[in-house]
């Protein structure tokens, strides 16, 4: 599943390819992804220019010139592939008019899972492919972003002004484990399973530790919580730098895979030695809220 760094990588790729171009034609090859496409989606966006592309949590927000916003979430397996005008011509002779994708060679699965095609005025095309169809695509009217049901209750972004004081306020009375709290989008957005494990490992905090024990009696963050916030930001930044991880069948917009996976210190390292000097512990895997957690029981407390 693409996590925040992968989504940020996709955002940057789409930004380069789409901003300043107009949507000449949009093709939907089915009626729904996770939810039905909004009524009249294509005709409501055709002719509009892409002004900017933002990210909120793991949602991509594509700003259109009339104030509307296309909301896109990659779900479990969604991805975009970009074809410039020259590449589009190369595929022109292969199968398919508007009914069938002709980009199967590049997008995989013979193009069977190419559900959306954004055709631009300069001849370039962005194809949205999603084999498992957990992705979301919606259209938000101008000014209605903050009341959109998927966006309204999201917590703060880890990049930006987020700090340990804010986190302490949200954890003060929480008896849930710190790992589960980090995955709660109302507490902080976009910290997925992998990066929660990594940040807790680097901070020496046991994933099952009660959240409120990381907050002092006066409501201020403990030193450990300070360290945790630093590490959450750091693991996410490092992942963005290398273009996101390459787990599952995720590919970034250019079809290239990231390689943050090579740098995991705890995640997916069950039964392997702890990498911290002088620890001597062994990485264990436990399950929390149905998700795997990797930890070193010796140095995480
Ligand atoms: Zn250890």
mmCIF file of C-alpha atoms in Angstrom, residues 3-9 12 55 159 195 233-245 260:
data_model
loop_
_atom_site.group_PDB
_atom_site.id
_atom_site.type_symbol
_atom_site.label_atom_id
_atom_site.label_comp_id
_atom_site.label_asym_id
_atom_site.label_seq_id
_atom_site.Cartn_x
_atom_site.Cartn_y
_atom_site.Cartn_z
ATOM 1 C CA UNK A 3 2.239 5.395 2.209
ATOM 2 C CA UNK A 4 2.715 9.141 2.597
ATOM 3 C CA UNK A 5 6.214 9.290 1.049
ATOM 4 C CA UNK A 6 5.034 7.405 -2.035
ATOM 5 C CA UNK A 7 2.004 9.669 -2.381
ATOM 6 C CA UNK A 8 4.268 12.715 -2.074
ATOM 7 C CA UNK A 9 6.492 11.240 -4.802
ATOM 8 C CA UNK A 12 5.660 15.741 -7.450
ATOM 9 C CA UNK A 55 -1.382 16.550 -0.929
ATOM 10 C CA UNK A 159 5.602 17.951 7.765
ATOM 11 C CA UNK A 195 7.065 4.232 9.246
ATOM 12 C CA UNK A 233 9.577 13.351 10.586
ATOM 13 C CA UNK A 234 13.027 11.980 9.784
ATOM 14 C CA UNK A 235 11.909 8.548 8.527
ATOM 15 C CA UNK A 236 9.230 10.150 6.363
ATOM 16 C CA UNK A 237 11.634 12.742 4.963
ATOM 17 C CA UNK A 238 14.217 10.089 4.149
ATOM 18 C CA UNK A 239 11.578 8.045 2.364
ATOM 19 C CA UNK A 240 10.398 11.029 0.333
ATOM 20 C CA UNK A 241 14.006 11.661 -0.639
ATOM 21 C CA UNK A 242 14.502 8.257 -2.154
ATOM 22 C CA UNK A 243 11.135 8.296 -3.847
ATOM 23 C CA UNK A 244 9.108 6.110 -1.577
ATOM 24 C CA UNK A 245 9.315 2.429 -0.869
ATOM 25 C CA UNK A 260 13.594 2.871 0.878
#
